[in-house]
Amino acid sequence: MKIAIDFDNTFYVDNRDVDDGMAMMYLLGSPGVDLVSVTSTFGNSTIDAVDDSTVRLIEFLGLDSNIYAMGASECGDYFTPASQRLVDMANQYPGELKILATGSMTNLAGAYLIDADFFEKVEQIVIMGGITERLMFAKREMWELNLSVDPHASWVVLSKGKNVSIMTGNHCLDLLFTEKQYEEYFAEVTTPKSQLIKEYTAPWFKDNEEEYGIQGFYNWDTLAAAYLVNPEYFTNQWADYHISLNSLSTGSLIANDFDPTSYAQTRPVRKVYLNLPVIKIKEELKHHIYQTWLKE
């Protein structure tokens, strides 16, 4: 399975999400996965911070640095080494390449601008992002931070992409990782990778409690990776959605300004056919994810 991960990885950045890095470690621990490309984009932090964190993680994991290309720094930054690498990978593995996108969609939109046949060559795109309703927690609302970062690029990917599945923020709430479970799984494991995971994910429990009142954490990006590699843990839900730049500016896949009785929309609205998978086997999936993280 040829996979490219395109992400806004901030694994080593203080007070920023670690789940992009965890998603990459999940891919590396999955049998049959050939991680052929790693590309970075802005989102969780600046592209410089994401780049530093990604280079550092690649070195720690012993990966070939040639698989990595730095990407977009802001909306509209389409023509980057990352977007060109995505085009090159699609040409090298036509009909085989699967893309896991867990940051802004800017690099993917850039790849399409470079090569209008890009999406035709990609076998599957799995995205972590998007919402179908607001993410309300005990202390405050959580804003969507992937599709909304560059709504124009998201529009391109969702309207032009083929075989697109989205692990939404709402569906990720079906699997909470608690601190107790975390300690149980990592108690007896002392490999360098397990120690790294323990060190850099431990603050996430405190941050989620203090900021949102969440008693644990949701590993958003790893769930998207798990769907891409092991879809048997999920149930597909293909349906038509109406999106607009207005809705995507908040990450919403529901265009509230869509009027099915009107032929002339005040804002462009596009109907797209998307898969929003839901978790089918929860505890088994959680056990599987921990075991995959811990593989050397």
PDB file of C-alpha atoms in Angstrom:
ATOM      1  CA  MET A   1       0.000   0.000   0.000  1.00  0.00           C
ATOM      2  CA  LYS A   2       1.669   3.208  -1.215  1.00  0.00           C
ATOM      3  CA  ILE A   3       0.824   6.071   1.159  1.00  0.00           C
ATOM      4  CA  ALA A   4       1.732   9.748   1.240  1.00  0.00           C
ATOM      5  CA  ILE A   5       1.055  11.728   4.408  1.00  0.00           C
ATOM      6  CA  ASP A   6       0.488  15.466   4.096  1.00  0.00           C
ATOM      7  CA  PHE A   7       0.275  17.084   7.535  1.00  0.00           C
ATOM      8  CA  ASP A   8       0.807  20.056   9.832  1.00  0.00           C
ATOM      9  CA  ASN A   9       2.931  18.060  12.271  1.00  0.00           C
ATOM     10  CA  THR A  10       3.755  19.827  15.553  1.00  0.00           C
ATOM     11  CA  PHE A  11       4.783  16.782  17.566  1.00  0.00           C
ATOM     12  CA  TYR A  12       7.707  18.581  19.246  1.00  0.00           C
ATOM     13  CA  VAL A  13       6.059  22.010  19.550  1.00  0.00           C
ATOM     14  CA  ASP A  14       4.901  23.075  23.015  1.00  0.00           C
ATOM     15  CA  ASN A  15       1.137  23.513  23.441  1.00  0.00           C
ATOM     16  CA  ARG A  16       0.393  22.145  19.972  1.00  0.00           C
ATOM     17  CA  ASP A  17      -1.213  18.911  18.821  1.00  0.00           C
ATOM     18  CA  VAL A  18       0.859  15.745  18.648  1.00  0.00           C
ATOM     19  CA  ASP A  19      -1.642  13.644  16.714  1.00  0.00           C
ATOM     20  CA  ASP A  20      -0.120  14.244  13.274  1.00  0.00           C
ATOM     21  CA  GLY A  21       3.123  12.662  14.451  1.00  0.00           C
ATOM     22  CA  MET A  22       1.186   9.837  16.077  1.00  0.00           C
ATOM     23  CA  ALA A  23      -0.621   9.216  12.779  1.00  0.00           C
ATOM     24  CA  MET A  24       2.709   8.849  10.985  1.00  0.00           C
ATOM     25  CA  MET A  25       3.956   6.432  13.654  1.00  0.00           C
ATOM     26  CA  TYR A  26       0.746   4.440  13.219  1.00  0.00           C
ATOM     27  CA  LEU A  27       1.422   4.164   9.481  1.00  0.00           C
ATOM     28  CA  LEU A  28       4.993   3.037  10.111  1.00  0.00           C
ATOM     29  CA  GLY A  29       3.784   0.347  12.503  1.00  0.00           C
ATOM     30  CA  SER A  30       1.192  -0.989  10.055  1.00  0.00           C
ATOM     31  CA  PRO A  31       2.104  -4.114   8.043  1.00  0.00           C
ATOM     32  CA  GLY A  32       1.873  -3.656   4.319  1.00  0.00           C
ATOM     33  CA  VAL A  33       2.242   0.135   4.395  1.00  0.00           C
ATOM     34  CA  ASP A  34       4.937   1.691   2.236  1.00  0.00           C
ATOM     35  CA  LEU A  35       5.250   5.323   3.332  1.00  0.00           C
ATOM     36  CA  VAL A  36       6.577   6.830   0.118  1.00  0.00           C
ATOM     37  CA  SER A  37       6.142  10.518   0.870  1.00  0.00           C
ATOM     38  CA  VAL A  38       5.927  12.982   3.771  1.00  0.00           C
ATOM     39  CA  THR A  39       4.924  16.584   3.099  1.00  0.00           C
ATOM     40  CA  SER A  40       4.325  19.442   5.508  1.00  0.00           C
ATOM     41  CA  THR A  41       1.892  22.338   5.524  1.00  0.00           C
ATOM     42  CA  PHE A  42       0.907  25.201   7.781  1.00  0.00           C
ATOM     43  CA  GLY A  43      -2.038  24.822  10.160  1.00  0.00           C
ATOM     44  CA  ASN A  44      -1.268  23.795  13.729  1.00  0.00           C
ATOM     45  CA  SER A  45       1.625  26.279  13.588  1.00  0.00           C
ATOM     46  CA  THR A  46       3.827  28.116  11.116  1.00  0.00           C
ATOM     47  CA  ILE A  47       5.397  26.133   8.311  1.00  0.00           C
ATOM     48  CA  ASP A  48       8.842  26.713   9.854  1.00  0.00           C
ATOM     49  CA  ALA A  49       7.742  25.124  13.141  1.00  0.00           C
ATOM     50  CA  VAL A  50       6.041  22.260  11.306  1.00  0.00           C
ATOM     51  CA  ASP A  51       9.117  21.742   9.149  1.00  0.00           C
ATOM     52  CA  ASP A  52      11.455  21.668  12.162  1.00  0.00           C
ATOM     53  CA  SER A  53       9.211  19.193  13.976  1.00  0.00           C
ATOM     54  CA  THR A  54       8.867  16.964  10.918  1.00  0.00           C
ATOM     55  CA  VAL A  55      12.580  16.865  10.118  1.00  0.00           C
ATOM     56  CA  ARG A  56      13.277  16.019  13.750  1.00  0.00           C
ATOM     57  CA  LEU A  57      10.697  13.201  13.797  1.00  0.00           C
ATOM     58  CA  ILE A  58      11.940  11.772  10.498  1.00  0.00           C
ATOM     59  CA  GLU A  59      15.461  11.652  11.902  1.00  0.00           C
ATOM     60  CA  PHE A  60      14.330  10.004  15.137  1.00  0.00           C
ATOM     61  CA  LEU A  61      12.364   7.340  13.282  1.00  0.00           C
ATOM     62  CA  GLY A  62      15.281   6.603  10.962  1.00  0.00           C
ATOM     63  CA  LEU A  63      13.452   7.447   7.750  1.00  0.00           C
ATOM     64  CA  ASP A  64      15.099   8.460   4.512  1.00  0.00           C
ATOM     65  CA  SER A  65      15.062  12.267   4.454  1.00  0.00           C
ATOM     66  CA  ASN A  66      14.513  12.186   0.684  1.00  0.00           C
ATOM     67  CA  ILE A  67      10.876  11.218   1.170  1.00  0.00           C
ATOM     68  CA  TYR A  68      10.183  14.621   2.741  1.00  0.00           C
ATOM     69  CA  ALA A  69       9.277  17.929   1.086  1.00  0.00           C
ATOM     70  CA  MET A  70       8.349  21.208   2.778  1.00  0.00           C
ATOM     71  CA  GLY A  71       5.025  22.698   1.792  1.00  0.00           C
ATOM     72  CA  ALA A  72       2.650  25.630   1.994  1.00  0.00           C
ATOM     73  CA  SER A  73       3.221  28.499   4.409  1.00  0.00           C
ATOM     74  CA  GLU A  74      -0.159  30.205   3.927  1.00  0.00           C
ATOM     75  CA  CYS A  75      -3.358  30.228   1.876  1.00  0.00           C
ATOM     76  CA  GLY A  76      -2.554  30.455  -1.804  1.00  0.00           C
ATOM     77  CA  ASP A  77       1.010  29.166  -1.413  1.00  0.00           C
ATOM     78  CA  TYR A  78       0.357  26.462  -3.969  1.00  0.00           C
ATOM     79  CA  PHE A  79       3.591  25.934  -5.871  1.00  0.00           C
ATOM     80  CA  THR A  80       5.929  24.358  -3.337  1.00  0.00           C
ATOM     81  CA  PRO A  81       8.305  21.391  -3.173  1.00  0.00           C
ATOM     82  CA  ALA A  82       5.514  19.519  -1.362  1.00  0.00           C
ATOM     83  CA  SER A  83       2.910  20.041  -4.078  1.00  0.00           C
ATOM     84  CA  GLN A  84       5.439  19.023  -6.731  1.00  0.00           C
ATOM     85  CA  ARG A  85       6.366  15.909  -4.751  1.00  0.00           C
ATOM     86  CA  LEU A  86       2.710  14.900  -4.534  1.00  0.00           C
ATOM     87  CA  VAL A  87       2.483  15.213  -8.312  1.00  0.00           C
ATOM     88  CA  ASP A  88       5.661  13.158  -8.712  1.00  0.00           C
ATOM     89  CA  MET A  89       4.338  10.425  -6.417  1.00  0.00           C
ATOM     90  CA  ALA A  90       1.024  10.278  -8.274  1.00  0.00           C
ATOM     91  CA  ASN A  91       2.942   9.897 -11.533  1.00  0.00           C
ATOM     92  CA  GLN A  92       5.259   7.275 -10.070  1.00  0.00           C
ATOM     93  CA  TYR A  93       2.383   5.240  -8.596  1.00  0.00           C
ATOM     94  CA  PRO A  94      -0.639   5.998 -10.805  1.00  0.00           C
ATOM     95  CA  GLY A  95      -3.777   4.352  -9.502  1.00  0.00           C
ATOM     96  CA  GLU A  96      -1.929   3.121  -6.386  1.00  0.00           C
ATOM     97  CA  LEU A  97      -1.140   6.192  -4.317  1.00  0.00           C
ATOM     98  CA  LYS A  98      -3.271   6.824  -1.244  1.00  0.00           C
ATOM     99  CA  ILE A  99      -3.039  10.195   0.493  1.00  0.00           C
ATOM    100  CA  LEU A 100      -3.623  10.890   4.175  1.00  0.00           C
ATOM    101  CA  ALA A 101      -4.199  14.639   4.599  1.00  0.00           C
ATOM    102  CA  THR A 102      -4.380  15.930   8.171  1.00  0.00           C
ATOM    103  CA  GLY A 103      -3.577  19.632   7.789  1.00  0.00           C
ATOM    104  CA  SER A 104      -4.570  22.353   5.358  1.00  0.00           C
ATOM    105  CA  MET A 105      -5.500  21.200   1.858  1.00  0.00           C
ATOM    106  CA  THR A 106      -3.123  23.715   0.263  1.00  0.00           C
ATOM    107  CA  ASN A 107      -0.524  21.231  -0.986  1.00  0.00           C
ATOM    108  CA  LEU A 108      -3.158  19.015  -2.585  1.00  0.00           C
ATOM    109  CA  ALA A 109      -4.781  21.974  -4.319  1.00  0.00           C
ATOM    110  CA  GLY A 110      -1.327  22.998  -5.512  1.00  0.00           C
ATOM    111  CA  ALA A 111      -0.734  19.543  -6.945  1.00  0.00           C
ATOM    112  CA  TYR A 112      -3.961  19.874  -8.939  1.00  0.00           C
ATOM    113  CA  LEU A 113      -2.877  23.267 -10.272  1.00  0.00           C
ATOM    114  CA  ILE A 114       0.425  21.757 -11.398  1.00  0.00           C
ATOM    115  CA  ASP A 115      -1.232  18.709 -12.969  1.00  0.00           C
ATOM    116  CA  ALA A 116      -4.935  18.828 -13.840  1.00  0.00           C
ATOM    117  CA  ASP A 117      -4.990  15.002 -13.890  1.00  0.00           C
ATOM    118  CA  PHE A 118      -3.546  14.710 -10.381  1.00  0.00           C
ATOM    119  CA  PHE A 119      -6.739  13.563  -8.671  1.00  0.00           C
ATOM    120  CA  GLU A 120      -7.440  11.052 -11.443  1.00  0.00           C
ATOM    121  CA  LYS A 121      -4.128   9.336 -10.649  1.00  0.00           C
ATOM    122  CA  VAL A 122      -4.656   9.153  -6.877  1.00  0.00           C
ATOM    123  CA  GLU A 123      -6.444   6.009  -5.720  1.00  0.00           C
ATOM    124  CA  GLN A 124      -7.854   7.384  -2.475  1.00  0.00           C
ATOM    125  CA  ILE A 125      -7.769  10.481  -0.279  1.00  0.00           C
ATOM    126  CA  VAL A 126      -8.521  10.281   3.433  1.00  0.00           C
ATOM    127  CA  ILE A 127      -8.836  13.550   5.311  1.00  0.00           C
ATOM    128  CA  MET A 128      -9.015  14.297   8.997  1.00  0.00           C
ATOM    129  CA  GLY A 129     -11.066  17.429   9.392  1.00  0.00           C
ATOM    130  CA  GLY A 130     -14.430  18.950   8.789  1.00  0.00           C
ATOM    131  CA  ILE A 131     -17.503  19.079  10.980  1.00  0.00           C
ATOM    132  CA  THR A 132     -21.201  18.456  10.471  1.00  0.00           C
ATOM    133  CA  GLU A 133     -22.149  20.205  13.703  1.00  0.00           C
ATOM    134  CA  ARG A 134     -20.344  22.337  16.268  1.00  0.00           C
ATOM    135  CA  LEU A 135     -17.818  20.654  18.574  1.00  0.00           C
ATOM    136  CA  MET A 136     -19.096  21.672  22.019  1.00  0.00           C
ATOM    137  CA  PHE A 137     -17.275  20.569  25.171  1.00  0.00           C
ATOM    138  CA  ALA A 138     -17.719  21.215  28.889  1.00  0.00           C
ATOM    139  CA  LYS A 139     -15.657  24.406  28.963  1.00  0.00           C
ATOM    140  CA  ARG A 140     -15.746  25.770  25.427  1.00  0.00           C
ATOM    141  CA  GLU A 141     -16.266  25.107  21.737  1.00  0.00           C
ATOM    142  CA  MET A 142     -13.432  23.599  19.691  1.00  0.00           C
ATOM    143  CA  TRP A 143     -12.919  25.172  16.299  1.00  0.00           C
ATOM    144  CA  GLU A 144     -12.233  23.075  13.221  1.00  0.00           C
ATOM    145  CA  LEU A 145      -8.606  23.535  12.147  1.00  0.00           C
ATOM    146  CA  ASN A 146      -8.002  21.675   8.881  1.00  0.00           C
ATOM    147  CA  LEU A 147     -10.557  22.384   6.151  1.00  0.00           C
ATOM    148  CA  SER A 148     -11.132  25.893   7.515  1.00  0.00           C
ATOM    149  CA  VAL A 149      -7.450  26.877   7.349  1.00  0.00           C
ATOM    150  CA  ASP A 150      -7.564  27.306   3.569  1.00  0.00           C
ATOM    151  CA  PRO A 151     -11.208  27.078   2.431  1.00  0.00           C
ATOM    152  CA  HIS A 152     -10.390  27.695  -1.237  1.00  0.00           C
ATOM    153  CA  ALA A 153      -7.979  24.743  -1.255  1.00  0.00           C
ATOM    154  CA  SER A 154     -10.540  22.604   0.596  1.00  0.00           C
ATOM    155  CA  TRP A 155     -13.113  23.495  -2.056  1.00  0.00           C
ATOM    156  CA  VAL A 156     -10.729  22.291  -4.771  1.00  0.00           C
ATOM    157  CA  VAL A 157      -9.952  18.986  -3.043  1.00  0.00           C
ATOM    158  CA  LEU A 158     -13.556  18.160  -2.134  1.00  0.00           C
ATOM    159  CA  SER A 159     -14.994  19.150  -5.503  1.00  0.00           C
ATOM    160  CA  LYS A 160     -12.236  17.716  -7.724  1.00  0.00           C
ATOM    161  CA  GLY A 161     -10.935  14.796  -5.663  1.00  0.00           C
ATOM    162  CA  LYS A 162     -11.995  11.197  -6.301  1.00  0.00           C
ATOM    163  CA  ASN A 163     -12.834   8.608  -3.631  1.00  0.00           C
ATOM    164  CA  VAL A 164     -12.593  11.100  -0.753  1.00  0.00           C
ATOM    165  CA  SER A 165     -13.278   9.975   2.817  1.00  0.00           C
ATOM    166  CA  ILE A 166     -13.336  12.390   5.735  1.00  0.00           C
ATOM    167  CA  MET A 167     -12.880  11.424   9.366  1.00  0.00           C
ATOM    168  CA  THR A 168     -14.775  14.355  10.814  1.00  0.00           C
ATOM    169  CA  GLY A 169     -14.189  15.937  14.179  1.00  0.00           C
ATOM    170  CA  ASN A 170     -17.646  14.765  15.206  1.00  0.00           C
ATOM    171  CA  HIS A 171     -17.016  11.099  14.411  1.00  0.00           C
ATOM    172  CA  CYS A 172     -13.640  11.171  16.183  1.00  0.00           C
ATOM    173  CA  LEU A 173     -15.529  11.820  19.429  1.00  0.00           C
ATOM    174  CA  ASP A 174     -16.606   8.171  19.422  1.00  0.00           C
ATOM    175  CA  LEU A 175     -13.198   7.076  20.742  1.00  0.00           C
ATOM    176  CA  LEU A 176     -11.718   8.758  23.820  1.00  0.00           C
ATOM    177  CA  PHE A 177      -8.193   7.820  24.923  1.00  0.00           C
ATOM    178  CA  THR A 178      -7.987   8.068  28.722  1.00  0.00           C
ATOM    179  CA  GLU A 179      -4.898   8.602  30.858  1.00  0.00           C
ATOM    180  CA  LYS A 180      -5.516   5.360  32.749  1.00  0.00           C
ATOM    181  CA  GLN A 181      -5.609   3.288  29.561  1.00  0.00           C
ATOM    182  CA  TYR A 182      -2.563   5.131  28.301  1.00  0.00           C
ATOM    183  CA  GLU A 183      -0.569   4.256  31.427  1.00  0.00           C
ATOM    184  CA  GLU A 184      -1.627   0.620  31.244  1.00  0.00           C
ATOM    185  CA  TYR A 185      -0.439   0.181  27.671  1.00  0.00           C
ATOM    186  CA  PHE A 186       2.857   1.997  28.142  1.00  0.00           C
ATOM    187  CA  ALA A 187       3.705   0.715  31.627  1.00  0.00           C
ATOM    188  CA  GLU A 188       5.899  -2.200  30.530  1.00  0.00           C
ATOM    189  CA  VAL A 189       7.262  -0.809  27.268  1.00  0.00           C
ATOM    190  CA  THR A 190      10.636   0.933  27.364  1.00  0.00           C
ATOM    191  CA  THR A 191      11.665   1.262  23.727  1.00  0.00           C
ATOM    192  CA  PRO A 192      12.949   4.645  22.495  1.00  0.00           C
ATOM    193  CA  LYS A 193       9.767   5.183  20.489  1.00  0.00           C
ATOM    194  CA  SER A 194       7.470   4.369  23.410  1.00  0.00           C
ATOM    195  CA  GLN A 195       9.436   6.732  25.657  1.00  0.00           C
ATOM    196  CA  LEU A 196       9.151   9.445  23.029  1.00  0.00           C
ATOM    197  CA  ILE A 197       5.401   8.970  22.784  1.00  0.00           C
ATOM    198  CA  LYS A 198       5.002   9.021  26.565  1.00  0.00           C
ATOM    199  CA  GLU A 199       7.051  12.196  26.945  1.00  0.00           C
ATOM    200  CA  TYR A 200       5.392  14.281  24.270  1.00  0.00           C
ATOM    201  CA  THR A 201       1.788  13.117  24.614  1.00  0.00           C
ATOM    202  CA  ALA A 202       1.556  13.285  28.426  1.00  0.00           C
ATOM    203  CA  PRO A 203       0.903  17.075  28.476  1.00  0.00           C
ATOM    204  CA  TRP A 204      -2.028  16.582  26.133  1.00  0.00           C
ATOM    205  CA  PHE A 205      -4.167  15.148  28.938  1.00  0.00           C
ATOM    206  CA  LYS A 206      -3.640  18.245  31.073  1.00  0.00           C
ATOM    207  CA  ASP A 207      -4.138  20.630  28.167  1.00  0.00           C
ATOM    208  CA  ASN A 208      -7.440  19.020  27.143  1.00  0.00           C
ATOM    209  CA  GLU A 209      -8.740  19.100  30.715  1.00  0.00           C
ATOM    210  CA  GLU A 210      -7.754  22.721  31.303  1.00  0.00           C
ATOM    211  CA  GLU A 211      -8.907  24.099  27.967  1.00  0.00           C
ATOM    212  CA  TYR A 212     -11.967  21.997  27.123  1.00  0.00           C
ATOM    213  CA  GLY A 213     -12.817  19.910  30.176  1.00  0.00           C
ATOM    214  CA  ILE A 214     -12.104  16.680  28.258  1.00  0.00           C
ATOM    215  CA  GLN A 215     -11.142  13.717  30.476  1.00  0.00           C
ATOM    216  CA  GLY A 216      -8.594  12.304  28.051  1.00  0.00           C
ATOM    217  CA  PHE A 217      -7.802  13.058  24.423  1.00  0.00           C
ATOM    218  CA  TYR A 218      -9.166  12.350  20.978  1.00  0.00           C
ATOM    219  CA  ASN A 219      -6.475  11.132  18.609  1.00  0.00           C
ATOM    220  CA  TRP A 220      -8.014  12.735  15.574  1.00  0.00           C
ATOM    221  CA  ASP A 221      -5.352  12.098  12.925  1.00  0.00           C
ATOM    222  CA  THR A 222      -4.548   8.531  13.952  1.00  0.00           C
ATOM    223  CA  LEU A 223      -8.207   7.616  13.446  1.00  0.00           C
ATOM    224  CA  ALA A 224      -7.994   8.889   9.876  1.00  0.00           C
ATOM    225  CA  ALA A 225      -4.833   6.838   9.376  1.00  0.00           C
ATOM    226  CA  ALA A 226      -6.544   3.796  10.884  1.00  0.00           C
ATOM    227  CA  TYR A 227      -9.451   4.138   8.472  1.00  0.00           C
ATOM    228  CA  LEU A 228      -7.087   4.387   5.514  1.00  0.00           C
ATOM    229  CA  VAL A 229      -5.132   1.261   6.473  1.00  0.00           C
ATOM    230  CA  ASN A 230      -7.766  -0.820   8.306  1.00  0.00           C
ATOM    231  CA  PRO A 231     -11.243   0.187   7.100  1.00  0.00           C
ATOM    232  CA  GLU A 232     -12.716  -2.992   8.579  1.00  0.00           C
ATOM    233  CA  TYR A 233     -12.969  -1.182  11.921  1.00  0.00           C
ATOM    234  CA  PHE A 234     -15.340   1.371  10.360  1.00  0.00           C
ATOM    235  CA  THR A 235     -18.658   1.618   8.568  1.00  0.00           C
ATOM    236  CA  ASN A 236     -18.705   3.661   5.369  1.00  0.00           C
ATOM    237  CA  GLN A 237     -21.322   6.385   5.017  1.00  0.00           C
ATOM    238  CA  TRP A 238     -21.358   7.772   1.495  1.00  0.00           C
ATOM    239  CA  ALA A 239     -23.721  10.670   0.865  1.00  0.00           C
ATOM    240  CA  ASP A 240     -24.149  13.945  -0.983  1.00  0.00           C
ATOM    241  CA  TYR A 241     -23.070  17.103   0.833  1.00  0.00           C
ATOM    242  CA  HIS A 242     -23.429  20.726  -0.154  1.00  0.00           C
ATOM    243  CA  ILE A 243     -20.348  22.841   0.488  1.00  0.00           C
ATOM    244  CA  SER A 244     -19.536  26.494  -0.051  1.00  0.00           C
ATOM    245  CA  LEU A 245     -16.562  28.715   0.660  1.00  0.00           C
ATOM    246  CA  ASN A 246     -18.681  30.193   3.413  1.00  0.00           C
ATOM    247  CA  SER A 247     -19.269  26.819   5.075  1.00  0.00           C
ATOM    248  CA  LEU A 248     -15.683  25.665   4.589  1.00  0.00           C
ATOM    249  CA  SER A 249     -14.398  28.819   6.293  1.00  0.00           C
ATOM    250  CA  THR A 250     -15.637  27.186   9.515  1.00  0.00           C
ATOM    251  CA  GLY A 251     -14.810  23.649   8.365  1.00  0.00           C
ATOM    252  CA  SER A 252     -18.477  22.769   7.956  1.00  0.00           C
ATOM    253  CA  LEU A 253     -19.556  20.253   5.330  1.00  0.00           C
ATOM    254  CA  ILE A 254     -23.087  21.619   5.543  1.00  0.00           C
ATOM    255  CA  ALA A 255     -23.669  24.766   3.494  1.00  0.00           C
ATOM    256  CA  ASN A 256     -26.384  26.641   5.377  1.00  0.00           C
ATOM    257  CA  ASP A 257     -26.685  29.053   2.470  1.00  0.00           C
ATOM    258  CA  PHE A 258     -27.821  26.250   0.132  1.00  0.00           C
ATOM    259  CA  ASP A 259     -31.325  26.761  -1.209  1.00  0.00           C
ATOM    260  CA  PRO A 260     -32.558  23.754  -3.250  1.00  0.00           C
ATOM    261  CA  THR A 261     -35.442  25.836  -4.665  1.00  0.00           C
ATOM    262  CA  SER A 262     -33.154  28.498  -6.116  1.00  0.00           C
ATOM    263  CA  TYR A 263     -31.264  28.279  -9.392  1.00  0.00           C
ATOM    264  CA  ALA A 264     -29.238  31.383  -8.587  1.00  0.00           C
ATOM    265  CA  GLN A 265     -27.329  31.024  -5.327  1.00  0.00           C
ATOM    266  CA  THR A 266     -26.043  34.189  -3.698  1.00  0.00           C
ATOM    267  CA  ARG A 267     -22.837  32.242  -2.987  1.00  0.00           C
ATOM    268  CA  PRO A 268     -21.481  29.313  -5.029  1.00  0.00           C
ATOM    269  CA  VAL A 269     -22.588  25.993  -3.556  1.00  0.00           C
ATOM    270  CA  ARG A 270     -21.296  22.645  -4.777  1.00  0.00           C
ATOM    271  CA  LYS A 271     -22.768  19.190  -4.273  1.00  0.00           C
ATOM    272  CA  VAL A 272     -20.044  16.655  -3.477  1.00  0.00           C
ATOM    273  CA  TYR A 273     -20.197  12.929  -2.839  1.00  0.00           C
ATOM    274  CA  LEU A 274     -18.177  12.082   0.259  1.00  0.00           C
ATOM    275  CA  ASN A 275     -17.669   9.222   2.675  1.00  0.00           C
ATOM    276  CA  LEU A 276     -17.841  10.111   6.382  1.00  0.00           C
ATOM    277  CA  PRO A 277     -16.923   6.790   8.056  1.00  0.00           C
ATOM    278  CA  VAL A 278     -17.959   5.968  11.616  1.00  0.00           C
ATOM    279  CA  ILE A 279     -16.176   3.671  14.039  1.00  0.00           C
ATOM    280  CA  LYS A 280     -17.767   0.216  14.107  1.00  0.00           C
ATOM    281  CA  ILE A 281     -15.631  -1.742  16.589  1.00  0.00           C
ATOM    282  CA  LYS A 282     -14.543   0.774  19.227  1.00  0.00           C
ATOM    283  CA  GLU A 283     -12.557  -1.036  21.909  1.00  0.00           C
ATOM    284  CA  GLU A 284     -10.961  -3.389  19.408  1.00  0.00           C
ATOM    285  CA  LEU A 285      -9.872  -0.395  17.348  1.00  0.00           C
ATOM    286  CA  LYS A 286      -8.416   1.333  20.390  1.00  0.00           C
ATOM    287  CA  HIS A 287      -6.419  -1.770  21.335  1.00  0.00           C
ATOM    288  CA  HIS A 288      -5.230  -2.111  17.745  1.00  0.00           C
ATOM    289  CA  ILE A 289      -4.049   1.529  17.653  1.00  0.00           C
ATOM    290  CA  TYR A 290      -2.035   1.194  20.863  1.00  0.00           C
ATOM    291  CA  GLN A 291      -0.426  -2.016  19.649  1.00  0.00           C
ATOM    292  CA  THR A 292       0.446  -0.447  16.300  1.00  0.00           C
ATOM    293  CA  TRP A 293       2.009   2.620  17.929  1.00  0.00           C
ATOM    294  CA  LEU A 294       4.202   0.362  20.039  1.00  0.00           C
ATOM    295  CA  LYS A 295       5.545  -1.750  17.174  1.00  0.00           C
ATOM    296  CA  GLU A 296       9.224  -1.319  16.428  1.00  0.00           C
TER     297      GLU A 296
END
